[in-house]
Amino acid sequence: MTARSTRRTTAAHSRLAAVGAIAVAGALLLTGCGDQTENGDSGGSDTQSAGGAPLADKLPQSIRDKGTIKVGSDIAYAPVEFKDDSGKTVGIDPDLADALGKQLGVKFEFENGTFDTLITGLRSKRYDIAMSAMTDTKDRQEGIDGDTGKKVGQGVDFVDYFTAGVSIYTKKGDDQGIKTWSDLCGKKLVVQRGTVSEDLAKAENEKCPAGKKISMQPFDNDQQAQTRLRAGGADAGSSDFPVAAYAVKTSGGGKDFELVGEQVEAAPYGIAVAKDNTQLRDALKAALDAVIANGEYKKIMDKWGVSEGAITEATVNGGK
């Protein structure tokens, strides 16, 4: 999923952040997300005792009663959320969900789905929240399709928890002179479908001269895009910075890819909540502020090497 002009876009999730060089925690390997089925991995926070959860009373009673928050997520976006060698869902988002769960006295259960269906799943109440490196944008807040400009739904509220931007990467030692988005004209680019990267490429394509358009190859997830580039089927790829940097660090032991140029389009990642669920939204904001204050948030950002994208307080609908 990527930062994912916009981030992951209408249904996209910007998965790019003004974060520094990413330090990979442990010997984690970039793995496939497995299935994108309805019954996804239930990774996330361990069940917490409400008696030890200082903010449990802020949750809607229906969620307190069931003891879980169902999370829609595209679990193929290392290091934000992905599956480790054992099949467990790990990453920045699951770790943060664990910390939020301790404050709220509930378990966050991650369910795997394709990125561009997460907001729809939220509207249909399949999920309580969507947490998937999703960029907070005005279009998403207002339910506007970024491609058509038409209203397609009620929109969602966001509790912003991170800042990220978009990067370009190429095969290592073969950047073909690509340093900026304009250098992609006449090139083949792989992206995750519905992301900010795809939006940026479409916007750039309109500026490219005739006969030198960008040949875009969108995929369901970032790992498929990386595989295509690795095999020589494209000239470059684009993802949110944390994802691109993680791929550069881990793929082929650091021998497959390299980052080129600077990050662009820095914007907030947000936890998406239905517009009519303001009590859950406000409970999540209070819990996020609490884990920022108690130091757990910083530990998570440091663990995954993304501290430069950290925030100092939770914000609701801070996206532009």
PDB file of C-alpha atoms in Angstrom:
ATOM      1  CA  MET A   1       0.000   0.000   0.000  1.00  0.00           C
ATOM      2  CA  THR A   2       1.478   3.396  -0.661  1.00  0.00           C
ATOM      3  CA  ALA A   3       1.573   7.166  -0.406  1.00  0.00           C
ATOM      4  CA  ARG A   4      -0.468   6.182  -1.769  1.00  0.00           C
ATOM      5  CA  SER A   5      -0.385  15.135  -6.491  1.00  0.00           C
ATOM      6  CA  THR A   6      -2.674  12.763  -3.783  1.00  0.00           C
ATOM      7  CA  ARG A   7      -1.838   9.890  -1.513  1.00  0.00           C
ATOM      8  CA  ARG A   8      -3.109   6.295  -1.488  1.00  0.00           C
ATOM      9  CA  THR A   9      -6.005   8.265  -3.455  1.00  0.00           C
ATOM     10  CA  THR A  10      -9.765   8.218  -3.374  1.00  0.00           C
ATOM     11  CA  ALA A  11      -9.756   4.743  -2.153  1.00  0.00           C
ATOM     12  CA  ALA A  12      -6.024   4.988  -2.086  1.00  0.00           C
ATOM     13  CA  HIS A  13      -3.922   5.034   0.986  1.00  0.00           C
ATOM     14  CA  SER A  14      -0.865   7.163   0.929  1.00  0.00           C
ATOM     15  CA  ARG A  15       0.992   4.724   2.481  1.00  0.00           C
ATOM     16  CA  LEU A  16       5.217   9.062   2.045  1.00  0.00           C
ATOM     17  CA  ALA A  17       6.620  10.420   5.018  1.00  0.00           C
ATOM     18  CA  ALA A  18       9.268  12.914   5.918  1.00  0.00           C
ATOM     19  CA  VAL A  19      11.040  10.187   7.736  1.00  0.00           C
ATOM     20  CA  GLY A  20      14.735   9.568   7.835  1.00  0.00           C
ATOM     21  CA  ALA A  21      16.594   6.502   6.696  1.00  0.00           C
ATOM     22  CA  ILE A  22      14.705   3.562   8.002  1.00  0.00           C
ATOM     23  CA  ALA A  23      16.332   1.254  10.526  1.00  0.00           C
ATOM     24  CA  VAL A  24      14.914  -2.210  10.207  1.00  0.00           C
ATOM     25  CA  ALA A  25      14.097  -3.858  13.486  1.00  0.00           C
ATOM     26  CA  GLY A  26      15.607  -7.298  13.745  1.00  0.00           C
ATOM     27  CA  ALA A  27      16.047  -9.627  10.831  1.00  0.00           C
ATOM     28  CA  LEU A  28      12.546  -9.117   9.430  1.00  0.00           C
ATOM     29  CA  LEU A  29      12.135 -10.101   5.816  1.00  0.00           C
ATOM     30  CA  LEU A  30       9.831  -8.511   3.289  1.00  0.00           C
ATOM     31  CA  THR A  31       7.103 -11.104   2.920  1.00  0.00           C
ATOM     32  CA  GLY A  32       3.965 -11.559   0.868  1.00  0.00           C
ATOM     33  CA  CYS A  33       0.702 -10.620   2.430  1.00  0.00           C
ATOM     34  CA  GLY A  34      -0.850 -14.009   1.859  1.00  0.00           C
ATOM     35  CA  ASP A  35      -4.493 -13.988   1.001  1.00  0.00           C
ATOM     36  CA  GLN A  36      -6.683 -10.934   0.607  1.00  0.00           C
ATOM     37  CA  THR A  37      -9.680 -12.848   1.821  1.00  0.00           C
ATOM     38  CA  GLU A  38     -12.566 -11.956   4.003  1.00  0.00           C
ATOM     39  CA  ASN A  39     -11.270 -13.838   7.003  1.00  0.00           C
ATOM     40  CA  GLY A  40      -7.915 -12.230   7.523  1.00  0.00           C
ATOM     41  CA  ASP A  41      -5.251 -12.529  10.171  1.00  0.00           C
ATOM     42  CA  SER A  42      -6.397 -11.589  13.645  1.00  0.00           C
ATOM     43  CA  GLY A  43      -3.053 -10.127  14.651  1.00  0.00           C
ATOM     44  CA  GLY A  44      -3.081  -7.122  16.898  1.00  0.00           C
ATOM     45  CA  SER A  45      -3.303  -6.398  20.565  1.00  0.00           C
ATOM     46  CA  ASP A  46      -3.771  -9.075  23.166  1.00  0.00           C
ATOM     47  CA  THR A  47      -7.059  -8.928  25.005  1.00  0.00           C
ATOM     48  CA  GLN A  48      -6.813  -6.380  27.773  1.00  0.00           C
ATOM     49  CA  SER A  49      -8.574  -6.316  31.071  1.00  0.00           C
ATOM     50  CA  ALA A  50     -10.915  -3.355  31.097  1.00  0.00           C
ATOM     51  CA  GLY A  51     -10.130  -2.943  34.770  1.00  0.00           C
ATOM     52  CA  GLY A  52      -6.568  -1.929  33.874  1.00  0.00           C
ATOM     53  CA  ALA A  53      -7.561   0.254  30.932  1.00  0.00           C
ATOM     54  CA  PRO A  54      -7.809   3.911  31.945  1.00  0.00           C
ATOM     55  CA  LEU A  55      -9.810   5.001  28.875  1.00  0.00           C
ATOM     56  CA  ALA A  56     -12.203   2.077  28.488  1.00  0.00           C
ATOM     57  CA  ASP A  57     -15.229   4.167  29.475  1.00  0.00           C
ATOM     58  CA  LYS A  58     -14.691   6.437  26.456  1.00  0.00           C
ATOM     59  CA  LEU A  59     -15.582   3.642  24.008  1.00  0.00           C
ATOM     60  CA  PRO A  60     -19.093   3.025  22.691  1.00  0.00           C
ATOM     61  CA  GLN A  61     -20.826   0.436  24.880  1.00  0.00           C
ATOM     62  CA  SER A  62     -21.276  -1.910  21.912  1.00  0.00           C
ATOM     63  CA  ILE A  63     -17.509  -2.162  21.444  1.00  0.00           C
ATOM     64  CA  ARG A  64     -16.883  -2.525  25.177  1.00  0.00           C
ATOM     65  CA  ASP A  65     -19.376  -5.382  25.240  1.00  0.00           C
ATOM     66  CA  LYS A  66     -17.714  -7.330  22.431  1.00  0.00           C
ATOM     67  CA  GLY A  67     -14.196  -6.448  23.624  1.00  0.00           C
ATOM     68  CA  THR A  68     -12.771  -6.018  20.138  1.00  0.00           C
ATOM     69  CA  ILE A  69     -12.222  -3.387  17.465  1.00  0.00           C
ATOM     70  CA  LYS A  70     -12.223  -4.903  13.972  1.00  0.00           C
ATOM     71  CA  VAL A  71      -9.532  -3.304  11.804  1.00  0.00           C
ATOM     72  CA  GLY A  72      -9.632  -3.305   7.997  1.00  0.00           C
ATOM     73  CA  SER A  73      -6.066  -3.323   6.679  1.00  0.00           C
ATOM     74  CA  ASP A  74      -4.108  -4.203   3.559  1.00  0.00           C
ATOM     75  CA  ILE A  75      -1.527  -6.355   5.316  1.00  0.00           C
ATOM     76  CA  ALA A  76       1.170  -6.214   2.644  1.00  0.00           C
ATOM     77  CA  TYR A  77       2.835  -2.912   3.327  1.00  0.00           C
ATOM     78  CA  ALA A  78       6.039  -3.449   5.265  1.00  0.00           C
ATOM     79  CA  PRO A  79       7.020  -1.939   7.610  1.00  0.00           C
ATOM     80  CA  VAL A  80       3.591  -0.411   8.317  1.00  0.00           C
ATOM     81  CA  GLU A  81       1.737  -3.716   8.387  1.00  0.00           C
ATOM     82  CA  PHE A  82       2.796  -7.078   6.983  1.00  0.00           C
ATOM     83  CA  LYS A  83       3.101 -10.750   7.881  1.00  0.00           C
ATOM     84  CA  ASP A  84       6.320 -12.161   9.270  1.00  0.00           C
ATOM     85  CA  ASP A  85       7.719 -15.598   8.485  1.00  0.00           C
ATOM     86  CA  SER A  86       5.338 -17.220  10.965  1.00  0.00           C
ATOM     87  CA  GLY A  87       2.282 -15.547   9.408  1.00  0.00           C
ATOM     88  CA  LYS A  88       1.780 -13.117  12.286  1.00  0.00           C
ATOM     89  CA  THR A  89       0.677  -9.584  11.449  1.00  0.00           C
ATOM     90  CA  VAL A  90       3.438  -7.192  12.512  1.00  0.00           C
ATOM     91  CA  GLY A  91       4.557  -3.631  11.861  1.00  0.00           C
ATOM     92  CA  ILE A  92       4.008  -0.054  12.942  1.00  0.00           C
ATOM     93  CA  ASP A  93       0.203  -0.208  12.849  1.00  0.00           C
ATOM     94  CA  PRO A  94      -0.176  -3.489  14.805  1.00  0.00           C
ATOM     95  CA  ASP A  95       2.285  -2.279  17.448  1.00  0.00           C
ATOM     96  CA  LEU A  96       0.407   0.993  17.792  1.00  0.00           C
ATOM     97  CA  ALA A  97      -2.889  -0.916  17.967  1.00  0.00           C
ATOM     98  CA  ASP A  98      -1.451  -2.966  20.841  1.00  0.00           C
ATOM     99  CA  ALA A  99      -0.633   0.220  22.719  1.00  0.00           C
ATOM    100  CA  LEU A 100      -4.066   1.732  22.041  1.00  0.00           C
ATOM    101  CA  GLY A 101      -5.710  -1.503  23.156  1.00  0.00           C
ATOM    102  CA  LYS A 102      -4.017  -1.280  26.549  1.00  0.00           C
ATOM    103  CA  GLN A 103      -5.526   2.162  27.064  1.00  0.00           C
ATOM    104  CA  LEU A 104      -9.004   1.168  25.863  1.00  0.00           C
ATOM    105  CA  GLY A 105      -9.253  -2.357  27.257  1.00  0.00           C
ATOM    106  CA  VAL A 106     -10.053  -4.026  23.948  1.00  0.00           C
ATOM    107  CA  LYS A 107      -8.341  -6.200  21.356  1.00  0.00           C
ATOM    108  CA  PHE A 108      -7.663  -4.797  17.885  1.00  0.00           C
ATOM    109  CA  GLU A 109      -8.280  -7.573  15.347  1.00  0.00           C
ATOM    110  CA  PHE A 110      -6.697  -6.994  11.931  1.00  0.00           C
ATOM    111  CA  GLU A 111      -8.594  -8.325   8.921  1.00  0.00           C
ATOM    112  CA  ASN A 112      -6.825  -8.463   5.578  1.00  0.00           C
ATOM    113  CA  GLY A 113      -8.354  -6.727   2.549  1.00  0.00           C
ATOM    114  CA  THR A 114      -7.275  -4.894  -0.592  1.00  0.00           C
ATOM    115  CA  PHE A 115      -6.555  -1.242   0.079  1.00  0.00           C
ATOM    116  CA  ASP A 116      -9.084   0.242  -2.304  1.00  0.00           C
ATOM    117  CA  THR A 117     -11.968  -1.598  -0.600  1.00  0.00           C
ATOM    118  CA  LEU A 118     -11.252  -0.560   2.987  1.00  0.00           C
ATOM    119  CA  ILE A 119     -13.422   2.558   3.120  1.00  0.00           C
ATOM    120  CA  THR A 120     -16.281   0.657   1.504  1.00  0.00           C
ATOM    121  CA  GLY A 121     -15.866  -2.002   4.178  1.00  0.00           C
ATOM    122  CA  LEU A 122     -15.994   0.681   6.828  1.00  0.00           C
ATOM    123  CA  ARG A 123     -19.222   2.088   5.381  1.00  0.00           C
ATOM    124  CA  SER A 124     -20.809  -1.370   5.320  1.00  0.00           C
ATOM    125  CA  LYS A 125     -19.754  -1.926   8.960  1.00  0.00           C
ATOM    126  CA  ARG A 126     -17.564  -4.868   8.060  1.00  0.00           C
ATOM    127  CA  TYR A 127     -14.834  -3.009   9.966  1.00  0.00           C
ATOM    128  CA  ASP A 128     -14.978  -0.649  12.940  1.00  0.00           C
ATOM    129  CA  ILE A 129     -11.933   1.248  11.684  1.00  0.00           C
ATOM    130  CA  ALA A 130      -9.472   1.173   8.785  1.00  0.00           C
ATOM    131  CA  MET A 131      -5.797   1.375   9.739  1.00  0.00           C
ATOM    132  CA  SER A 132      -3.561   0.813   6.751  1.00  0.00           C
ATOM    133  CA  ALA A 133      -1.117   3.657   6.084  1.00  0.00           C
ATOM    134  CA  MET A 134      -4.104   5.545   4.733  1.00  0.00           C
ATOM    135  CA  THR A 135      -3.470   9.174   3.903  1.00  0.00           C
ATOM    136  CA  ASP A 136      -5.907  11.626   5.444  1.00  0.00           C
ATOM    137  CA  THR A 137      -7.252  13.788   2.612  1.00  0.00           C
ATOM    138  CA  LYS A 138     -10.148  16.212   2.263  1.00  0.00           C
ATOM    139  CA  ASP A 139     -11.581  14.034  -0.507  1.00  0.00           C
ATOM    140  CA  ARG A 140     -11.747  11.035   1.792  1.00  0.00           C
ATOM    141  CA  GLN A 141     -13.153  13.118   4.619  1.00  0.00           C
ATOM    142  CA  GLU A 142     -15.937  14.347   2.323  1.00  0.00           C
ATOM    143  CA  GLY A 143     -16.549  11.123   0.371  1.00  0.00           C
ATOM    144  CA  ILE A 144     -15.302  12.540  -2.941  1.00  0.00           C
ATOM    145  CA  ASP A 145     -13.881  10.351  -5.690  1.00  0.00           C
ATOM    146  CA  GLY A 146     -10.529  11.959  -6.452  1.00  0.00           C
ATOM    147  CA  ASP A 147     -10.626  10.878 -10.106  1.00  0.00           C
ATOM    148  CA  THR A 148     -14.118  12.117 -10.956  1.00  0.00           C
ATOM    149  CA  GLY A 149     -14.676  14.815  -8.331  1.00  0.00           C
ATOM    150  CA  LYS A 150     -18.076  13.274  -7.599  1.00  0.00           C
ATOM    151  CA  LYS A 151     -19.450  12.471  -4.176  1.00  0.00           C
ATOM    152  CA  VAL A 152     -19.534   8.693  -3.701  1.00  0.00           C
ATOM    153  CA  GLY A 153     -20.240   8.349  -0.002  1.00  0.00           C
ATOM    154  CA  GLN A 154     -20.580  10.002   3.368  1.00  0.00           C
ATOM    155  CA  GLY A 155     -16.850  10.248   3.880  1.00  0.00           C
ATOM    156  CA  VAL A 156     -14.892   9.313   6.978  1.00  0.00           C
ATOM    157  CA  ASP A 157     -13.167  10.980   9.901  1.00  0.00           C
ATOM    158  CA  PHE A 158      -9.471  10.448  10.557  1.00  0.00           C
ATOM    159  CA  VAL A 159      -7.409  10.284  13.725  1.00  0.00           C
ATOM    160  CA  ASP A 160      -3.962  11.214  12.412  1.00  0.00           C
ATOM    161  CA  TYR A 161      -1.002   9.303  13.864  1.00  0.00           C
ATOM    162  CA  PHE A 162       2.000   9.690  11.524  1.00  0.00           C
ATOM    163  CA  THR A 163       3.418  11.791   8.678  1.00  0.00           C
ATOM    164  CA  ALA A 164       4.736  10.281   5.445  1.00  0.00           C
ATOM    165  CA  GLY A 165       5.731  11.180   1.862  1.00  0.00           C
ATOM    166  CA  VAL A 166       6.213   9.392  -1.506  1.00  0.00           C
ATOM    167  CA  SER A 167       9.475   8.092  -2.974  1.00  0.00           C
ATOM    168  CA  ILE A 168      10.730   6.655  -6.261  1.00  0.00           C
ATOM    169  CA  TYR A 169      13.029   3.626  -6.344  1.00  0.00           C
ATOM    170  CA  THR A 170      14.819   1.761  -9.122  1.00  0.00           C
ATOM    171  CA  LYS A 171      16.909  -1.349  -9.538  1.00  0.00           C
ATOM    172  CA  LYS A 172      20.206  -0.876  -7.731  1.00  0.00           C
ATOM    173  CA  GLY A 173      22.884   0.567  -9.968  1.00  0.00           C
ATOM    174  CA  ASP A 174      20.396   1.193 -12.774  1.00  0.00           C
ATOM    175  CA  ASP A 175      18.556   4.455 -12.027  1.00  0.00           C
ATOM    176  CA  GLN A 176      18.430   5.383 -15.759  1.00  0.00           C
ATOM    177  CA  GLY A 177      18.844   9.026 -14.827  1.00  0.00           C
ATOM    178  CA  ILE A 178      15.603   9.117 -12.831  1.00  0.00           C
ATOM    179  CA  LYS A 179      15.781  11.711 -10.055  1.00  0.00           C
ATOM    180  CA  THR A 180      12.415  13.503 -10.225  1.00  0.00           C
ATOM    181  CA  TRP A 181       8.875  12.701 -11.323  1.00  0.00           C
ATOM    182  CA  SER A 182       9.429  14.468 -14.651  1.00  0.00           C
ATOM    183  CA  ASP A 183      12.242  11.990 -15.375  1.00  0.00           C
ATOM    184  CA  LEU A 184       9.614   9.225 -15.474  1.00  0.00           C
ATOM    185  CA  CYS A 185       8.261  10.452 -18.822  1.00  0.00           C
ATOM    186  CA  GLY A 186       8.874   7.685 -21.355  1.00  0.00           C
ATOM    187  CA  LYS A 187       9.566   5.151 -18.584  1.00  0.00           C
ATOM    188  CA  LYS A 188       7.711   2.131 -17.201  1.00  0.00           C
ATOM    189  CA  LEU A 189       6.524   2.630 -13.612  1.00  0.00           C
ATOM    190  CA  VAL A 190       5.083   0.086 -11.181  1.00  0.00           C
ATOM    191  CA  VAL A 191       2.762   1.259  -8.389  1.00  0.00           C
ATOM    192  CA  GLN A 192       0.132  -0.085  -6.055  1.00  0.00           C
ATOM    193  CA  ARG A 193      -3.351   0.498  -7.402  1.00  0.00           C
ATOM    194  CA  GLY A 194      -5.337   3.271  -5.694  1.00  0.00           C
ATOM    195  CA  THR A 195      -2.360   4.942  -4.037  1.00  0.00           C
ATOM    196  CA  VAL A 196      -0.960   8.435  -3.997  1.00  0.00           C
ATOM    197  CA  SER A 197       1.892   7.122  -6.111  1.00  0.00           C
ATOM    198  CA  GLU A 198      -0.588   6.225  -8.842  1.00  0.00           C
ATOM    199  CA  ASP A 199      -2.215   9.646  -8.524  1.00  0.00           C
ATOM    200  CA  LEU A 200       1.129  11.415  -8.821  1.00  0.00           C
ATOM    201  CA  ALA A 201       2.024   9.372 -11.888  1.00  0.00           C
ATOM    202  CA  LYS A 202      -1.297  10.210 -13.560  1.00  0.00           C
ATOM    203  CA  ALA A 203      -0.792  13.916 -12.845  1.00  0.00           C
ATOM    204  CA  GLU A 204       2.775  13.823 -14.147  1.00  0.00           C
ATOM    205  CA  ASN A 205       1.677  11.934 -17.242  1.00  0.00           C
ATOM    206  CA  GLU A 206      -0.465  14.884 -18.303  1.00  0.00           C
ATOM    207  CA  LYS A 207       2.697  17.013 -18.433  1.00  0.00           C
ATOM    208  CA  CYS A 208       4.742  14.504 -20.435  1.00  0.00           C
ATOM    209  CA  PRO A 209       5.233  15.284 -24.142  1.00  0.00           C
ATOM    210  CA  ALA A 210       3.465  13.218 -26.770  1.00  0.00           C
ATOM    211  CA  GLY A 211       5.290   9.967 -27.413  1.00  0.00           C
ATOM    212  CA  LYS A 212       6.946  10.055 -23.979  1.00  0.00           C
ATOM    213  CA  LYS A 213       4.101   9.164 -21.664  1.00  0.00           C
ATOM    214  CA  ILE A 214       4.622   7.160 -18.494  1.00  0.00           C
ATOM    215  CA  SER A 215       3.709   3.503 -18.946  1.00  0.00           C
ATOM    216  CA  MET A 216       1.998   2.710 -15.642  1.00  0.00           C
ATOM    217  CA  GLN A 217       1.602  -0.813 -14.335  1.00  0.00           C
ATOM    218  CA  PRO A 218      -0.694  -0.843 -11.272  1.00  0.00           C
ATOM    219  CA  PHE A 219      -0.796  -3.875  -8.964  1.00  0.00           C
ATOM    220  CA  ASP A 220      -3.013  -4.975  -6.092  1.00  0.00           C
ATOM    221  CA  ASN A 221      -0.156  -4.622  -3.608  1.00  0.00           C
ATOM    222  CA  ASP A 222       3.307  -3.178  -3.353  1.00  0.00           C
ATOM    223  CA  GLN A 223       5.083  -6.518  -3.229  1.00  0.00           C
ATOM    224  CA  GLN A 224       3.697  -7.486  -6.634  1.00  0.00           C
ATOM    225  CA  ALA A 225       4.990  -4.192  -8.009  1.00  0.00           C
ATOM    226  CA  GLN A 226       8.413  -4.831  -6.497  1.00  0.00           C
ATOM    227  CA  THR A 227       8.519  -8.310  -8.023  1.00  0.00           C
ATOM    228  CA  ARG A 228       7.814  -6.841 -11.464  1.00  0.00           C
ATOM    229  CA  LEU A 229      10.592  -4.273 -11.108  1.00  0.00           C
ATOM    230  CA  ARG A 230      13.015  -6.846  -9.730  1.00  0.00           C
ATOM    231  CA  ALA A 231      12.382  -9.048 -12.775  1.00  0.00           C
ATOM    232  CA  GLY A 232      13.202  -6.192 -15.148  1.00  0.00           C
ATOM    233  CA  GLY A 233       9.632  -5.534 -16.266  1.00  0.00           C
ATOM    234  CA  ALA A 234       9.763  -1.842 -15.340  1.00  0.00           C
ATOM    235  CA  ASP A 235      12.187   1.038 -14.930  1.00  0.00           C
ATOM    236  CA  ALA A 236      11.079   2.327 -11.526  1.00  0.00           C
ATOM    237  CA  GLY A 237       8.597   1.931  -8.716  1.00  0.00           C
ATOM    238  CA  SER A 238       6.959   4.354  -6.304  1.00  0.00           C
ATOM    239  CA  SER A 239       5.645   3.895  -2.763  1.00  0.00           C
ATOM    240  CA  ASP A 240       5.292   5.782   0.482  1.00  0.00           C
ATOM    241  CA  PHE A 241       8.762   6.504   1.796  1.00  0.00           C
ATOM    242  CA  PRO A 242       8.700   4.049   4.736  1.00  0.00           C
ATOM    243  CA  VAL A 243       7.683   1.236   2.398  1.00  0.00           C
ATOM    244  CA  ALA A 244      10.164   2.122  -0.338  1.00  0.00           C
ATOM    245  CA  ALA A 245      12.969   2.496   2.192  1.00  0.00           C
ATOM    246  CA  TYR A 246      12.130  -0.849   3.799  1.00  0.00           C
ATOM    247  CA  ALA A 247      12.160  -2.570   0.397  1.00  0.00           C
ATOM    248  CA  VAL A 248      15.527  -1.002  -0.418  1.00  0.00           C
ATOM    249  CA  LYS A 249      16.875  -2.153   2.946  1.00  0.00           C
ATOM    250  CA  THR A 250      15.586  -5.731   2.838  1.00  0.00           C
ATOM    251  CA  SER A 251      14.964  -6.944  -0.713  1.00  0.00           C
ATOM    252  CA  GLY A 252      17.806  -9.197  -1.816  1.00  0.00           C
ATOM    253  CA  GLY A 253      19.704  -8.291   1.319  1.00  0.00           C
ATOM    254  CA  GLY A 254      19.782  -4.671   0.172  1.00  0.00           C
ATOM    255  CA  LYS A 255      21.075  -5.529  -3.298  1.00  0.00           C
ATOM    256  CA  ASP A 256      17.889  -5.190  -5.369  1.00  0.00           C
ATOM    257  CA  PHE A 257      16.783  -1.550  -5.180  1.00  0.00           C
ATOM    258  CA  GLU A 258      17.897   2.008  -4.474  1.00  0.00           C
ATOM    259  CA  LEU A 259      15.995   5.193  -3.623  1.00  0.00           C
ATOM    260  CA  VAL A 260      16.267   8.033  -6.132  1.00  0.00           C
ATOM    261  CA  GLY A 261      15.443  11.703  -5.720  1.00  0.00           C
ATOM    262  CA  GLU A 262      13.608  13.319  -2.826  1.00  0.00           C
ATOM    263  CA  GLN A 263      10.346  12.516  -1.075  1.00  0.00           C
ATOM    264  CA  VAL A 264       7.294  14.501  -2.176  1.00  0.00           C
ATOM    265  CA  GLU A 265       3.737  15.065  -0.977  1.00  0.00           C
ATOM    266  CA  ALA A 266       4.283  14.596   2.756  1.00  0.00           C
ATOM    267  CA  ALA A 267       0.893  14.108   4.447  1.00  0.00           C
ATOM    268  CA  PRO A 268      -0.647  12.476   7.537  1.00  0.00           C
ATOM    269  CA  TYR A 269      -1.598   8.833   7.900  1.00  0.00           C
ATOM    270  CA  GLY A 270      -4.920   8.516   9.692  1.00  0.00           C
ATOM    271  CA  ILE A 271      -7.076   5.869  11.354  1.00  0.00           C
ATOM    272  CA  ALA A 272     -10.355   6.044   9.414  1.00  0.00           C
ATOM    273  CA  VAL A 273     -13.642   5.974  11.357  1.00  0.00           C
ATOM    274  CA  ALA A 274     -17.216   6.253  10.079  1.00  0.00           C
ATOM    275  CA  LYS A 275     -18.653   9.769  10.295  1.00  0.00           C
ATOM    276  CA  ASP A 276     -21.461   8.624  12.561  1.00  0.00           C
ATOM    277  CA  ASN A 277     -19.090   6.971  15.056  1.00  0.00           C
ATOM    278  CA  THR A 278     -17.764  10.084  16.773  1.00  0.00           C
ATOM    279  CA  GLN A 279     -17.526   8.396  20.170  1.00  0.00           C
ATOM    280  CA  LEU A 280     -15.113   5.767  18.810  1.00  0.00           C
ATOM    281  CA  ARG A 281     -13.165   8.470  16.958  1.00  0.00           C
ATOM    282  CA  ASP A 282     -12.754  10.533  20.117  1.00  0.00           C
ATOM    283  CA  ALA A 283     -11.803   7.476  22.169  1.00  0.00           C
ATOM    284  CA  LEU A 284      -9.052   6.630  19.672  1.00  0.00           C
ATOM    285  CA  LYS A 285      -7.776  10.202  19.772  1.00  0.00           C
ATOM    286  CA  ALA A 286      -7.649  10.130  23.592  1.00  0.00           C
ATOM    287  CA  ALA A 287      -5.838   6.779  23.550  1.00  0.00           C
ATOM    288  CA  LEU A 288      -3.314   8.009  20.978  1.00  0.00           C
ATOM    289  CA  ASP A 289      -2.602  11.122  23.042  1.00  0.00           C
ATOM    290  CA  ALA A 290      -2.106   8.857  26.062  1.00  0.00           C
ATOM    291  CA  VAL A 291       0.450   6.601  24.370  1.00  0.00           C
ATOM    292  CA  ILE A 292       2.288   9.658  23.056  1.00  0.00           C
ATOM    293  CA  ALA A 293       2.408  11.048  26.592  1.00  0.00           C
ATOM    294  CA  ASN A 294       3.540   7.805  28.241  1.00  0.00           C
ATOM    295  CA  GLY A 295       6.360   7.167  25.769  1.00  0.00           C
ATOM    296  CA  GLU A 296       4.961   4.012  24.125  1.00  0.00           C
ATOM    297  CA  TYR A 297       4.444   5.834  20.828  1.00  0.00           C
ATOM    298  CA  LYS A 298       8.091   6.918  20.688  1.00  0.00           C
ATOM    299  CA  LYS A 299       9.276   3.381  21.394  1.00  0.00           C
ATOM    300  CA  ILE A 300       7.253   2.083  18.443  1.00  0.00           C
ATOM    301  CA  MET A 301       8.523   4.775  16.072  1.00  0.00           C
ATOM    302  CA  ASP A 302      12.113   4.136  17.181  1.00  0.00           C
ATOM    303  CA  LYS A 303      11.704   0.364  16.840  1.00  0.00           C
ATOM    304  CA  TRP A 304      10.757   0.692  13.178  1.00  0.00           C
ATOM    305  CA  GLY A 305      13.204   3.510  12.407  1.00  0.00           C
ATOM    306  CA  VAL A 306      10.533   6.043  11.463  1.00  0.00           C
ATOM    307  CA  SER A 307      10.874   8.568  14.291  1.00  0.00           C
ATOM    308  CA  GLU A 308      11.191  11.486  11.880  1.00  0.00           C
ATOM    309  CA  GLY A 309       7.576  10.870  10.852  1.00  0.00           C
ATOM    310  CA  ALA A 310       6.357  10.912  14.445  1.00  0.00           C
ATOM    311  CA  ILE A 311       3.729  13.367  15.673  1.00  0.00           C
ATOM    312  CA  THR A 312       3.506  15.131  19.035  1.00  0.00           C
ATOM    313  CA  GLU A 313      -0.285  15.059  19.448  1.00  0.00           C
ATOM    314  CA  ALA A 314      -3.251  13.353  17.854  1.00  0.00           C
ATOM    315  CA  THR A 315      -5.238  15.366  15.325  1.00  0.00           C
ATOM    316  CA  VAL A 316      -8.680  14.776  13.846  1.00  0.00           C
ATOM    317  CA  ASN A 317      -9.020  15.423  10.097  1.00  0.00           C
ATOM    318  CA  GLY A 318      -5.700  17.229   9.718  1.00  0.00           C
ATOM    319  CA  GLY A 319      -5.366  16.259   6.049  1.00  0.00           C
ATOM    320  CA  LYS A 320      -5.599  18.866   3.304  1.00  0.00           C
TER     321      LYS A 320
END
